[in-house]
């Protein structure tokens, strides 16, 4: 599985606090490693980048800062120079509610795709798996 399904907050005895502590510590290490080894962004001519920027307005990534699967997607976004809006569901309850109402699952990462929805009545898709999200981004935005 290439995403993090989040617990529902149920009390599982002493295991839940220890699991959260381990997740937080691992997340900090992964964030540091990500910053140190950040990928180089793709360079496009200004007209091509403007088209990409416009297309990215129909995409939103719901993520968690220290989630390894979310980091994987954010690295691909950086590599492809994609200015996709991010919504940290761990820090903002409104974003969590949006994700639950639209996608139906409290799981990160999740890419909301609304291309065509604003202009010609297309449907919104919710994509949860990091490998699937990265494959979608590569197929749509790689030169």
CSV table of C-alpha atoms in Angstrom, one decimal:
chain,number,residue,atom,x,y,z
A,1,UNK,CA,0.0,0.0,0.0
A,2,UNK,CA,1.4,3.4,-1.0
A,3,UNK,CA,-0.4,5.7,1.3
A,4,UNK,CA,-1.0,6.2,5.0
A,5,UNK,CA,-4.4,5.2,6.3
A,6,UNK,CA,-4.9,7.1,9.6
A,7,UNK,CA,-6.4,5.7,12.7
A,8,UNK,CA,-9.8,7.0,13.8
A,9,UNK,CA,-8.5,8.3,17.1
A,10,UNK,CA,-9.8,5.3,19.1
A,11,UNK,CA,-7.9,4.6,22.3
A,12,UNK,CA,-5.9,1.4,21.8
A,13,UNK,CA,-4.4,1.5,25.3
A,14,UNK,CA,-0.7,2.5,25.6
A,15,UNK,CA,0.2,1.5,22.0
A,16,UNK,CA,-1.4,4.5,20.4
A,17,UNK,CA,0.8,7.2,22.1
A,18,UNK,CA,3.9,5.1,21.4
A,19,UNK,CA,2.9,4.7,17.7
A,20,UNK,CA,2.2,8.4,17.3
A,21,UNK,CA,5.6,9.2,18.9
A,22,UNK,CA,7.4,6.8,16.5
A,23,UNK,CA,5.5,8.3,13.6
A,24,UNK,CA,6.4,11.8,14.6
A,25,UNK,CA,10.1,10.9,15.0
A,26,UNK,CA,10.3,9.1,11.7
A,27,UNK,CA,8.4,12.0,10.0
A,28,UNK,CA,11.0,14.5,11.3
A,29,UNK,CA,13.9,12.3,10.0
A,30,UNK,CA,12.2,11.9,6.6
A,31,UNK,CA,11.5,15.7,6.4
A,32,UNK,CA,15.2,16.4,7.1
A,33,UNK,CA,16.3,13.8,4.5
A,34,UNK,CA,13.9,15.3,2.0
A,35,UNK,CA,15.2,18.8,2.5
A,36,UNK,CA,18.8,17.6,2.2
A,37,UNK,CA,18.2,15.6,-1.0
A,38,UNK,CA,15.5,17.7,-2.6
A,39,UNK,CA,15.2,16.9,-6.3
A,40,UNK,CA,16.0,19.5,-9.0
A,41,UNK,CA,13.0,21.0,-10.6
A,42,UNK,CA,12.3,20.5,-14.3
A,43,UNK,CA,12.8,23.7,-16.3
A,44,UNK,CA,10.3,24.6,-19.0
A,45,UNK,CA,10.0,27.6,-21.3
A,46,UNK,CA,7.8,30.3,-19.7
A,47,UNK,CA,4.8,29.6,-22.0
A,48,UNK,CA,4.9,25.9,-21.2
A,49,UNK,CA,5.2,26.5,-17.5
A,50,UNK,CA,2.3,28.9,-17.7
A,51,UNK,CA,0.2,26.1,-19.2
A,52,UNK,CA,1.3,23.7,-16.4
A,53,UNK,CA,0.5,26.3,-13.8
A,54,UNK,CA,-3.0,26.8,-15.2
A,55,UNK,CA,-3.6,23.0,-15.3
A,56,UNK,CA,-2.4,22.7,-11.7
A,57,UNK,CA,-5.2,25.0,-10.5
A,58,UNK,CA,-7.5,22.0,-10.9
A,59,UNK,CA,-5.4,19.9,-8.5
A,60,UNK,CA,-5.2,19.8,-4.7
A,61,UNK,CA,-3.0,17.5,-2.6
A,62,UNK,CA,-4.3,16.5,0.8
A,63,UNK,CA,-1.3,15.4,2.8
A,64,UNK,CA,0.5,15.2,6.1
A,65,UNK,CA,3.8,16.9,6.6
A,66,UNK,CA,5.9,13.9,7.8
A,67,UNK,CA,4.1,11.1,6.0
A,68,UNK,CA,6.6,9.1,3.8
A,69,UNK,CA,4.1,8.5,1.0
A,70,UNK,CA,3.2,12.2,1.0
A,71,UNK,CA,6.8,13.2,0.8
A,72,UNK,CA,7.2,10.8,-2.1
A,73,UNK,CA,4.4,12.7,-4.0
A,74,UNK,CA,5.7,16.2,-3.0
A,75,UNK,CA,9.1,15.2,-4.3
A,76,UNK,CA,7.6,14.3,-7.7
A,77,UNK,CA,5.7,17.6,-7.7
A,78,UNK,CA,8.9,19.4,-7.1
A,79,UNK,CA,10.8,17.4,-9.8
A,80,UNK,CA,8.0,18.2,-12.3
A,81,UNK,CA,7.8,21.9,-11.1
A,82,UNK,CA,4.1,21.6,-10.3
A,83,UNK,CA,2.5,24.4,-8.2
A,84,UNK,CA,-0.2,22.1,-6.8
A,85,UNK,CA,-2.1,23.5,-3.8
A,86,UNK,CA,-1.4,21.5,-0.6
A,87,UNK,CA,-3.8,21.0,2.3
A,88,UNK,CA,-2.3,19.5,5.5
A,89,UNK,CA,-5.1,17.5,7.0
A,90,UNK,CA,-3.1,17.0,10.2
A,91,UNK,CA,-3.0,20.7,10.9
A,92,UNK,CA,-6.3,21.9,9.6
A,93,UNK,CA,-9.7,20.4,10.6
A,94,UNK,CA,-11.4,22.1,7.6
A,95,UNK,CA,-9.1,20.3,5.2
A,96,UNK,CA,-9.7,17.0,6.9
A,97,UNK,CA,-13.5,17.6,6.6
A,98,UNK,CA,-13.1,18.4,2.9
A,99,UNK,CA,-11.2,15.2,2.4
A,100,UNK,CA,-13.8,13.1,4.3
A,101,UNK,CA,-16.7,14.7,2.5
A,102,UNK,CA,-15.3,14.4,-1.0
A,103,UNK,CA,-13.0,11.4,-0.9
A,104,UNK,CA,-14.7,9.5,1.9
A,105,UNK,CA,-11.5,8.2,3.5
A,106,UNK,CA,-9.1,9.9,6.0
A,107,UNK,CA,-6.0,8.7,4.2
A,108,UNK,CA,-3.0,10.6,2.9
A,109,UNK,CA,-1.8,11.4,0.3
A,110,UNK,CA,-4.9,12.2,-1.7
A,111,UNK,CA,-5.0,14.1,-5.0
A,112,UNK,CA,-8.3,15.8,-5.8
A,113,UNK,CA,-8.6,16.2,-9.5
A,114,UNK,CA,-11.3,18.6,-10.8
A,115,UNK,CA,-10.1,19.2,-14.3
A,116,UNK,CA,-13.1,20.0,-16.5
A,117,UNK,CA,-15.4,20.2,-13.5
A,118,UNK,CA,-15.5,24.0,-13.4
A,119,UNK,CA,-15.8,24.5,-17.2
A,120,UNK,CA,-17.8,21.6,-18.6
A,121,UNK,CA,-19.5,19.8,-15.7
A,122,UNK,CA,-16.9,17.1,-15.3
A,123,UNK,CA,-16.7,15.0,-12.2
A,124,UNK,CA,-14.1,15.3,-9.4
A,125,UNK,CA,-11.8,12.3,-8.8
A,126,UNK,CA,-10.0,11.5,-5.5
A,127,UNK,CA,-6.8,9.6,-6.0
A,128,UNK,CA,-5.3,8.1,-2.8
A,129,UNK,CA,-2.2,5.9,-3.7
A,130,UNK,CA,1.1,7.7,-3.9
A,131,UNK,CA,2.3,5.4,-6.8
A,132,UNK,CA,-0.9,6.1,-8.7
A,133,UNK,CA,-0.7,9.8,-8.0
A,134,UNK,CA,2.9,10.0,-9.2
A,135,UNK,CA,2.1,8.0,-12.4
A,136,UNK,CA,-0.8,10.4,-13.1
A,137,UNK,CA,1.4,13.4,-12.6
A,138,UNK,CA,4.2,12.0,-14.8
A,139,UNK,CA,1.8,11.0,-17.6
A,140,UNK,CA,0.1,14.4,-17.5
A,141,UNK,CA,3.1,16.7,-17.0
A,142,UNK,CA,6.3,15.1,-18.1
A,143,UNK,CA,7.7,16.7,-21.2
